[in-house]
Coordinates of C-alpha atoms in Angstrom, one line a residue:
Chain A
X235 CA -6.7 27.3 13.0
X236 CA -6.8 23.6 14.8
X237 CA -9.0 23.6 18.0
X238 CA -8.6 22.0 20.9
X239 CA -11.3 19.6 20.6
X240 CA -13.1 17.1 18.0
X241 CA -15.4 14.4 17.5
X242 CA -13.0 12.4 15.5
X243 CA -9.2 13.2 14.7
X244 CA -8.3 11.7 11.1
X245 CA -4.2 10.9 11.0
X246 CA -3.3 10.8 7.5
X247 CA -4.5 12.1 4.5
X248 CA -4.0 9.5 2.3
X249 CA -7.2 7.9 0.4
X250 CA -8.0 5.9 3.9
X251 CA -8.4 9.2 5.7
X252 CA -10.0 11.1 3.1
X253 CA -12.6 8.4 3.0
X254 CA -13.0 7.9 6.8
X255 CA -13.2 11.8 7.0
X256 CA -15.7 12.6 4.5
X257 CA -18.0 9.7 5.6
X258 CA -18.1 11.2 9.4
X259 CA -18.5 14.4 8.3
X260 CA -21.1 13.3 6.2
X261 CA -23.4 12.2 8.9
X262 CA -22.7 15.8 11.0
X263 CA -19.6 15.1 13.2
X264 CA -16.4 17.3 13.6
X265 CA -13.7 16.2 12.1
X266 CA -10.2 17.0 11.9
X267 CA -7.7 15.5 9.0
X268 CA -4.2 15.6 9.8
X269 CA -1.4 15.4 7.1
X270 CA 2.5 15.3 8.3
X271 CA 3.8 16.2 5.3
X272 CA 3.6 19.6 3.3
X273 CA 1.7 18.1 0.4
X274 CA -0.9 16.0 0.4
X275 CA -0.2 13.0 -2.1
X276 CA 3.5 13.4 -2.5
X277 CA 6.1 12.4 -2.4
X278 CA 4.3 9.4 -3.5
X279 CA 4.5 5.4 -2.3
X280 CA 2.3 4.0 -5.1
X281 CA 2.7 3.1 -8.7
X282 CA -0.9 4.6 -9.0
X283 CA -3.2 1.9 -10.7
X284 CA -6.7 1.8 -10.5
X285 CA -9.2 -0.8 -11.9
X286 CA -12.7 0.3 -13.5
X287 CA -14.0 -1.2 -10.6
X288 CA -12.4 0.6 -8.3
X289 CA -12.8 3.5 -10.1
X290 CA -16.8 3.2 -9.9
X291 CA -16.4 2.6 -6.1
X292 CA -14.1 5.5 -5.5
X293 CA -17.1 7.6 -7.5
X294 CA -19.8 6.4 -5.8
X295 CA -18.2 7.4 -2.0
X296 CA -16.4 10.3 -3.2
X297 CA -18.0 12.3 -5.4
X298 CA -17.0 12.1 -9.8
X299 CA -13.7 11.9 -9.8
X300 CA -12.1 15.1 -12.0
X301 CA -10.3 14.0 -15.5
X302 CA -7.2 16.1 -14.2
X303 CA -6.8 13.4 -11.3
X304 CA -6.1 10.6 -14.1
X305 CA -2.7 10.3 -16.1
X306 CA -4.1 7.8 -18.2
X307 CA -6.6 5.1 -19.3
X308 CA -6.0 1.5 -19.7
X309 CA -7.2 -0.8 -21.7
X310 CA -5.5 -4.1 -20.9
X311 CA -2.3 -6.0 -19.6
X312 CA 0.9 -7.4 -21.5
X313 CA 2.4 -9.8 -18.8
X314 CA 6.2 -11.7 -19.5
X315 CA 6.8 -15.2 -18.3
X316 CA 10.7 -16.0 -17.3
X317 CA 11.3 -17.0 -20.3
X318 CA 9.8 -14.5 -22.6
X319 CA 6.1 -16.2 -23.3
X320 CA 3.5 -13.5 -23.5
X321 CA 0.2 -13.0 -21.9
X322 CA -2.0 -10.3 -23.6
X323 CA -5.3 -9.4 -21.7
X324 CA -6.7 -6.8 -24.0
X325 CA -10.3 -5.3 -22.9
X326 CA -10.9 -3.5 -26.3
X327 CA -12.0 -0.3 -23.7
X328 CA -11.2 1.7 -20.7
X329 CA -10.3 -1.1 -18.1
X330 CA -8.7 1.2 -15.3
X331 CA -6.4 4.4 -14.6
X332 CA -3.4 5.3 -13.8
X333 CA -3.5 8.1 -11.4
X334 CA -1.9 11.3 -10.7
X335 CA -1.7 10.6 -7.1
X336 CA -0.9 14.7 -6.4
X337 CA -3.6 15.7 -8.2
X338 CA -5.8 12.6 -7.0
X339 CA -5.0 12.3 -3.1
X340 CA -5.5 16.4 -2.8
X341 CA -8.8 16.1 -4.6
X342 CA -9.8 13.7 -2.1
X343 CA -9.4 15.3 0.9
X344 CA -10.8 18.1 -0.7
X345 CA -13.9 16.0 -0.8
X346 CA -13.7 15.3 2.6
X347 CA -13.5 18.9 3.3
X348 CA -16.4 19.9 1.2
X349 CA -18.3 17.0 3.6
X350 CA -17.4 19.5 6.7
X351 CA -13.9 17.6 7.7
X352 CA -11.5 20.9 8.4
X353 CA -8.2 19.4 6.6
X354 CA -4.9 20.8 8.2
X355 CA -1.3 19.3 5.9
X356 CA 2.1 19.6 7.1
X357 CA 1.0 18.9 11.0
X358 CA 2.6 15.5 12.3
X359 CA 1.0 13.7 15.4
X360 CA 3.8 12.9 17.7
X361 CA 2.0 11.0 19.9
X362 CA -1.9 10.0 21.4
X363 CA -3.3 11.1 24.3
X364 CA -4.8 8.0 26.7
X365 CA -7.4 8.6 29.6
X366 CA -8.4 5.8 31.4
X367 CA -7.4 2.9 28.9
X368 CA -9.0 5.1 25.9
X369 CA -7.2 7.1 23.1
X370 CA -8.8 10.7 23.9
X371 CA -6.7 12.5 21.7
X372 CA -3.8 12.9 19.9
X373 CA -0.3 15.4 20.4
X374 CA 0.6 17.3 17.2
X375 CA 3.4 20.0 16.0
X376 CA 1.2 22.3 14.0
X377 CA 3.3 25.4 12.8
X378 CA 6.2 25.1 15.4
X379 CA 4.0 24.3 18.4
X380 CA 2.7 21.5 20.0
X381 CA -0.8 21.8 20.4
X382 CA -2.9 18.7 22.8
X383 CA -6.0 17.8 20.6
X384 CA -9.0 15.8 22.4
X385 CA -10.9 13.4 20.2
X386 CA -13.7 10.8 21.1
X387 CA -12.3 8.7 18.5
X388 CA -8.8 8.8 16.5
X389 CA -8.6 7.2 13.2
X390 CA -5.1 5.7 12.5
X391 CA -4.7 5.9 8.4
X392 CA -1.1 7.3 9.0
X393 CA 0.5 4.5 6.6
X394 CA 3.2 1.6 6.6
X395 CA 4.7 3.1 9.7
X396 CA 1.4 2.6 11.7
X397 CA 2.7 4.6 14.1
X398 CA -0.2 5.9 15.6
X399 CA -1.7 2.1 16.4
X400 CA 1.6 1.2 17.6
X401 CA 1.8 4.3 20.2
X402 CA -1.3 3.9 21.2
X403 CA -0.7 -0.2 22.0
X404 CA -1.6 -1.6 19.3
X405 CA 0.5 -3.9 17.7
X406 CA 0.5 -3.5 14.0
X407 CA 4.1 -4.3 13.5
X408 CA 4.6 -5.8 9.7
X409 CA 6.1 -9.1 9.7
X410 CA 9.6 -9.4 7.3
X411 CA 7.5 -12.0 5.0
X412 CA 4.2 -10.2 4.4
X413 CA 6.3 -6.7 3.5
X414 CA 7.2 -6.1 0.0
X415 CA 10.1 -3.8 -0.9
X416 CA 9.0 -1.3 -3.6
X417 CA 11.2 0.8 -5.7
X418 CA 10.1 2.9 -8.8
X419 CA 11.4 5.6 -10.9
X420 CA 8.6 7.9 -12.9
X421 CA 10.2 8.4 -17.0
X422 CA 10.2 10.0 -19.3
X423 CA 11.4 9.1 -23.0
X424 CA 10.3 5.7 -22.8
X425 CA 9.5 3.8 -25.9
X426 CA 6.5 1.7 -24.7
X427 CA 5.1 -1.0 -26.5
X428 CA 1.4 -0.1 -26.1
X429 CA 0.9 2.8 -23.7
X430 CA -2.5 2.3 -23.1
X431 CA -1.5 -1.3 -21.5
X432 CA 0.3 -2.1 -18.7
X433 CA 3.3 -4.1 -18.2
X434 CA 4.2 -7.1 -15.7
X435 CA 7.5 -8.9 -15.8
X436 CA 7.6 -12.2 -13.4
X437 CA 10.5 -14.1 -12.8
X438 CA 13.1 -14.9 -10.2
X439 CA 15.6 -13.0 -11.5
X440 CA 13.7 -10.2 -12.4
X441 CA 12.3 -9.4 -9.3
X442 CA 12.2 -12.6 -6.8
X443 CA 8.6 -13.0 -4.9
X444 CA 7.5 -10.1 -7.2
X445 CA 7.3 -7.9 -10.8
X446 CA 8.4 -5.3 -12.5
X447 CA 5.9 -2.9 -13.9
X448 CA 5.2 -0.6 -16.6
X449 CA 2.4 1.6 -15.5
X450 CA 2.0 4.3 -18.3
X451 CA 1.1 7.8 -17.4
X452 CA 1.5 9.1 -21.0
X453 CA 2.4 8.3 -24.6
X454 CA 6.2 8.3 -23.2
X455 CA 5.7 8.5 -19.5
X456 CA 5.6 5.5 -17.2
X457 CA 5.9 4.5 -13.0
X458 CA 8.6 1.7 -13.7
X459 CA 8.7 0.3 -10.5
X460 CA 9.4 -3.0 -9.1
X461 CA 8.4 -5.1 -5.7
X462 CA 10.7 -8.2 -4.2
X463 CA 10.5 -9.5 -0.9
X464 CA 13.1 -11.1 1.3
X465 CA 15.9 -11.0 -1.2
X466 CA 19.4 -10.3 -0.2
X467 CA 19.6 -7.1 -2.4
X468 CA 17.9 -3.7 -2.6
X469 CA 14.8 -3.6 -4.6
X470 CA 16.7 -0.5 -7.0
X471 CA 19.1 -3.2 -7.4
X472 CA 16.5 -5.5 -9.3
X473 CA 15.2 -2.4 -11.1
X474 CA 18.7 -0.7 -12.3
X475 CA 19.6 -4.4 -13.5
X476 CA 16.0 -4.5 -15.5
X477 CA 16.7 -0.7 -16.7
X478 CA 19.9 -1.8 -17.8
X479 CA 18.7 -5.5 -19.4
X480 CA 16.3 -3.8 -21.7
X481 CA 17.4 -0.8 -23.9
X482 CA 14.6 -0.9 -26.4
X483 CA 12.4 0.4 -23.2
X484 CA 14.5 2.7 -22.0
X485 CA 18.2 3.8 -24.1
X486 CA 16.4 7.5 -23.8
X487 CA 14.9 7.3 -21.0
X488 CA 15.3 9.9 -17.9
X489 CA 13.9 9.9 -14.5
X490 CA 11.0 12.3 -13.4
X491 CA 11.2 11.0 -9.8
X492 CA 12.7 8.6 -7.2
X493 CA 10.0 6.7 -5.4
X494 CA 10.0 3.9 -2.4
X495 CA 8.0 1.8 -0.1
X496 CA 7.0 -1.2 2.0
X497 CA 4.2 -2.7 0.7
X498 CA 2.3 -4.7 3.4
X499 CA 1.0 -7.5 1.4
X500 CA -0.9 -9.8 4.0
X501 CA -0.5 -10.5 7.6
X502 CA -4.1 -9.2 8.4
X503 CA -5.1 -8.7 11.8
X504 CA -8.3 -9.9 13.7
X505 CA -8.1 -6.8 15.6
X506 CA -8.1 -3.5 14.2
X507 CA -9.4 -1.2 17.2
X508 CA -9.1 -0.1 20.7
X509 CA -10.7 2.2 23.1
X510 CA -11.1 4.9 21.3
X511 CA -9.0 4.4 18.4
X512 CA -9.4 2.4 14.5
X513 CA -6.8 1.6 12.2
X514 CA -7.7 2.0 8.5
X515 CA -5.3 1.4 5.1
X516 CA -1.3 0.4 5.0
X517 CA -1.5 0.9 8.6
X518 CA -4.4 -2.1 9.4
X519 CA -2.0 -4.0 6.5
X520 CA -5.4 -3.7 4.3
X521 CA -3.3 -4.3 0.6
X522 CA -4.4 -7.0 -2.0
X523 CA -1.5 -9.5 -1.5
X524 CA -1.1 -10.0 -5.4
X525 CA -0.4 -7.1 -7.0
X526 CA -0.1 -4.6 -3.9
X527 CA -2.4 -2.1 -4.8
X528 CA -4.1 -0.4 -1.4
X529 CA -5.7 2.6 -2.7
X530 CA -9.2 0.9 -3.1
X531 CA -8.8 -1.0 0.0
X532 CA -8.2 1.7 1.9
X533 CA -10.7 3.5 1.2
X534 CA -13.3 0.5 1.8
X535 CA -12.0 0.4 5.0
X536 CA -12.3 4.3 5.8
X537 CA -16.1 4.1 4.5
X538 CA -16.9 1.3 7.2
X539 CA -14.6 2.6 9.8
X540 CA -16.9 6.2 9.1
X541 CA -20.0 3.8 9.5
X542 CA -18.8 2.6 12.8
X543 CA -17.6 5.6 14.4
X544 CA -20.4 7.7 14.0
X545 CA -23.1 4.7 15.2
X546 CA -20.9 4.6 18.4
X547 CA -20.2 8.2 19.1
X548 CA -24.4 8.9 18.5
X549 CA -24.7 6.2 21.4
X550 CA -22.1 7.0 23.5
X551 CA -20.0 4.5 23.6
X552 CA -16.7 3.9 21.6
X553 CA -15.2 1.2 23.7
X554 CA -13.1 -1.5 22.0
X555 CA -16.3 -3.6 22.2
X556 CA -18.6 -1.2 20.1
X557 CA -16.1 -0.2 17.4
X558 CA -14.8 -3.9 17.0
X559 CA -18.1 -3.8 14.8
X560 CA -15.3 -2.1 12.1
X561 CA -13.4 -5.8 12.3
X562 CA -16.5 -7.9 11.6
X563 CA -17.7 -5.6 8.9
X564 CA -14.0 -5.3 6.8
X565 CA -13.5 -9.0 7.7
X566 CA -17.1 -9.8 5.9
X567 CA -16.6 -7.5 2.7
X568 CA -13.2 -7.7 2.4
X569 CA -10.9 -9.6 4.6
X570 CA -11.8 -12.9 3.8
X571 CA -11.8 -12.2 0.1
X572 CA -8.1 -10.6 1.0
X573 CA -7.2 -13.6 3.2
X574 CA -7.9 -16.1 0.0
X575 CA -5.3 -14.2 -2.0
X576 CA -2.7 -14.2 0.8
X577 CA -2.9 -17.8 0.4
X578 CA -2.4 -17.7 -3.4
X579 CA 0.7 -15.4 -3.0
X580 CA 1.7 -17.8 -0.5
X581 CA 1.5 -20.2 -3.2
X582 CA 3.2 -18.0 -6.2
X583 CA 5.8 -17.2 -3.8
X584 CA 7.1 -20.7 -4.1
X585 CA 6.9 -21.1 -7.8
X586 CA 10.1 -21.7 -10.1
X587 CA 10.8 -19.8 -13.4
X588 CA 10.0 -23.1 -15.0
X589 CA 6.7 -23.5 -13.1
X590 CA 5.9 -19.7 -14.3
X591 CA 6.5 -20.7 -17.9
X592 CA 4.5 -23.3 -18.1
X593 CA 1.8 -21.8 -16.3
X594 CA 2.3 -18.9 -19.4
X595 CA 1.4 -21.6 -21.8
X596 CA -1.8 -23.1 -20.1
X597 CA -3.6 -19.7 -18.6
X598 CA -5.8 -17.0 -20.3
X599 CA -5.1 -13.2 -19.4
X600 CA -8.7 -13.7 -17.9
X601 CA -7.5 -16.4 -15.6
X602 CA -4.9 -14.2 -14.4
X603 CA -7.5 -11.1 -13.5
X604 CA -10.0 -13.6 -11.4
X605 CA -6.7 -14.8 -9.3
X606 CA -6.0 -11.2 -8.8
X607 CA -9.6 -10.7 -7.4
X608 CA -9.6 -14.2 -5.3
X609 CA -11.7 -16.5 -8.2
X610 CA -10.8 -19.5 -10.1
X611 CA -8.4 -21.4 -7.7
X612 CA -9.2 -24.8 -8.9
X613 CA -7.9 -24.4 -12.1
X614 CA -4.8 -23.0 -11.0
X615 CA -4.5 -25.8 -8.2
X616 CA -5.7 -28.3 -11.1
X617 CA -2.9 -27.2 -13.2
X618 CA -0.4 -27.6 -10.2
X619 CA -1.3 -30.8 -9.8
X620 CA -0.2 -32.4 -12.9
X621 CA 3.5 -32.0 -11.9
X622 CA 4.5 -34.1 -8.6
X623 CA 6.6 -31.5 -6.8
X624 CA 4.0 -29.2 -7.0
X625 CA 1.2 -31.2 -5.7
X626 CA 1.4 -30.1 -1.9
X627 CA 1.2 -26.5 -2.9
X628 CA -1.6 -27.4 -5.5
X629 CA -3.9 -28.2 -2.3
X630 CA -3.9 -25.3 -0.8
X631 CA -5.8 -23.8 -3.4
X632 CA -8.2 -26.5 -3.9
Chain B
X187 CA 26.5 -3.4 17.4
X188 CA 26.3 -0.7 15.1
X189 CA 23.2 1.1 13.1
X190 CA 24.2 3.0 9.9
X191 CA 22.2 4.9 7.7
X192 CA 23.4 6.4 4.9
X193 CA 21.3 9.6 4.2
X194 CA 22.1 10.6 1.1
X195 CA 20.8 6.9 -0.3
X196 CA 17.6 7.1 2.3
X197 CA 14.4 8.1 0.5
X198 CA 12.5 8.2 3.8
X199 CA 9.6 6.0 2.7
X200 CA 9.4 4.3 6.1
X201 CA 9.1 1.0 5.3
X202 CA 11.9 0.1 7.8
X203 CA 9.9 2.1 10.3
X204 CA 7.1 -0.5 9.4
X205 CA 8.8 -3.5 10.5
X206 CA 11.0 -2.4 13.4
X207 CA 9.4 -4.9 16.4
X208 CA 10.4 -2.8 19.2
X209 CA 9.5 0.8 17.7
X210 CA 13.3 2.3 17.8
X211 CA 12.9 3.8 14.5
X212 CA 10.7 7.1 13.4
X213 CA 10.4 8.8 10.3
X214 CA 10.9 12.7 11.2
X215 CA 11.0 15.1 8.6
X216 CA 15.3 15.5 9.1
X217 CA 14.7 11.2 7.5
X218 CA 14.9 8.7 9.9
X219 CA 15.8 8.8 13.1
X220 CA 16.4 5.8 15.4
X221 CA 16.7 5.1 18.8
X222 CA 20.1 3.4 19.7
X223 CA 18.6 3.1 23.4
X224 CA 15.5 0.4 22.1
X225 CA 17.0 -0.6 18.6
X226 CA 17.9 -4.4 19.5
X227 CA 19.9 -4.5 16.0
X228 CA 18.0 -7.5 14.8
X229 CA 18.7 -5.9 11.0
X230 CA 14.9 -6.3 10.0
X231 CA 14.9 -2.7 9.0
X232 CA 18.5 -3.9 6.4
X233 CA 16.8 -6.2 4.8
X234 CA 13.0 -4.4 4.2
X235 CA 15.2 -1.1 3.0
X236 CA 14.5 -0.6 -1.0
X237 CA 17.2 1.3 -1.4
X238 CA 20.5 -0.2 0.8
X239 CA 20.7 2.7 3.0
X240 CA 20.4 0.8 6.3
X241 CA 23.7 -1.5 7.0
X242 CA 23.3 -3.4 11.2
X243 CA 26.1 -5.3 12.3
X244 CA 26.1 -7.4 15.0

């Protein structure tokens, strides 16, 4: 049964929530984590990677993380240039998972509720409640009714849509040019090369502004998804055609599922809270703006929105002022790391098939990891540099 | 102006929902549902869509 009052309403119960929740309920708040749909962790928006790293980080907040809640191990990366060059990044051991999201998301709410956090699915928030400039609470359809829950704080981790933030007048409203369109089909039958590596296909007729990706969750199983932004076609359009292009992958092949998504890579904001209310995950934009992946950001954030909250519920105030401690302390540990790689995506972006081949030919599958965590600019820029046209763009990342 | 969505093509993953600048479109468990009265057909939501289901004309 939901009651009608809590320290902090959770809205989403994705791994942002999860991790807010189980930190507040750590340090001996009530907490209430809401889930609109029937399931937590489906229908998936994700193509489910992991890194070790992230991995260790999820462990460390959440508790050991259950074998059942990964597909697979990795070990390394096969990545295609335009024109067919390879780039093999092969750890030799476990480098990260792929995930079984259903398994994975449910587990960690489960964590969450094992901290004290009373977890409640298939109940949507239509709306928050607003006393005197403050978001007191929020309005949500739990089993046909509509019941009015007060909070002292309401944590927004409710996804692309942001709709909480939004309602409650914050605007969190993606911009066209730092959203992704994701599309991805889970297979079966696939004949992999290696499926203990993933695959990355670059190119602007592959998937313009993006990849397509491999992300094995079996011997024969894999997420195939891709991500394109601002084209003039559907993202399923880029990954039909790649289906279609490449029938040593996938002339078996059958789809397990039909998955699809914004992806918010980049446009972070300075502000994140107001009276009464943070915004954590997809919904505060929080996504690495290379690859996409937001599981480990999110739940970063949820850990030091948790922080936050609690500090300025145990002294009584959670004005804008005293949570806007959760903007300083996600800018320091990870927005400016994030804002670095928004600015090399920026730079990607703008690259031509040609540019992407020869860059095939001069980096290491090492190089391309430190990009993807925000290190080793120069050489990229130096590289740049060498050919005219690209000297502008070389600068920003020197 | 006119706002089509074709439902059998619509996943509802709500990435149109993201990028709507004047909040006329929710995601509702019937799919998506948009509000012809704010919607200011500016097509945003057409061109984020993964799967084509949105067509705007203006």
């Amino acid at each position: 049964m939901l009651k009608d009052r809590y320290d902090v309403v959770v809205v989403g119960g994705g791994p942002g929530g999860s991790s807010a929740a189980r930190t507040l309920a750590e340090k001996g708040l009530d907490v209430l984590l809401l889930e609109k749909r029937p399931s937590i962790g489906s229908e998936k928006r994700c193509a489910e990677g992991l890194s070790i790293g992230s991995l260790k980080m999820i462990k460390e907040k959440m508790g050991k993380i259950p074998r059942k809640c990964i597909a697979q191990m990795v070990n390394g990366a096969i990545i295609y240039a335009p024109n067919g060059k390879e780039v093999l990044i092969d750890f030799g051991e476990d480098a990260g998972a792929i995930m079984e999201r259903k398994i994975f998301d449910k587990w960690l709410a489960a964590q969450a509720a094992k901290a004290g956090a009373h977890v409640q699915a298939k109940t949507e928030v239509v709306d928050v409640i607003k006393k005197n400039d403050f978001v007191s609470g929020v309005i949500a359809k739990f089993e046909g009714e509509i019941y009015n829950i007060e909070a002292k704080v309401v944590v927004a981790a409710d996804g692309v849509e942001s709709t909480v933030a939004r309602k409650a007048g914050l605007n969190t409203t993606n911009k066209l040019i730092n959203i992704d369109s994701g599309f991805q089909y889970e297979m079966c039958n696939l004949k992999m090369r290696d499926p203990k590596k993933i695959e990355l296909w670059f190119g602007n007729e592959v998937a313009p502004r993006g990849y397509v990706w491999i992300f094995p969750k079996g011997k024969d199983v894999a997420n195939v998804g891709v991500g394109v932004a601002m084209t003039d076609k559907p993202a399923k359009y880029y990954l039909d055609k790649f289906i279609e292009d490449n029938p040593k992958i996938f002339s078996r092949a059958s789809i397990l599922e039909v998955n699809a998504g914004g992806i918010p890579v980049g446009g972070f904001l300075k502000n994140m809270v107001l009276n009464g209310l943070v915004v954590v995950g997809d919904a505060a934009h929080q996504v690495n703006p290379i690859h996409g992946g937001g599981m480990k950001e999110a739940t970063i954030a949820g850990m030091i929105a948790g922080e936050v909250i609690a500090k300025s519920i145990k002294k009584g105030d959670v004005s804008q002022k005293s949570l806007s401690e959760y903007n300083k302390k996600w800018w320091d540990k990870r927005g400016k790391k994030l804002q670095k790689i928004q600015n090399l995506r920026e730079v990607v972006e703008k690259l031509s098939d040609e540019d992407f081949n020869m860059l095939a030919e001069t980096l290491t599958g090492d190089d391309l990891m430190e990009f993807s965590r925000g290190n080793r600019f120069f050489k990229l820029g130096k590289i740049l540099m060498k050919k005219p046209n690209l000297i502008s763009l070389a600068r920003k990342l020197i | 102006m006119k706002w089509k969505i074709d439902r059998e093509k619509c996943i509802k993953c709500g990435a149109c929902v993201g990028v709507c600048p004047v909040m006329s479109l929710e995601l509702k468990d019937e799919g998506i549902v948009n509000d012809l009265k704010k919607c200011i057909f500016c097509g945003v939501c057409e061109k984020v869509c993964p799967v084509g289901a949105i067509k705007v004309e203006r």
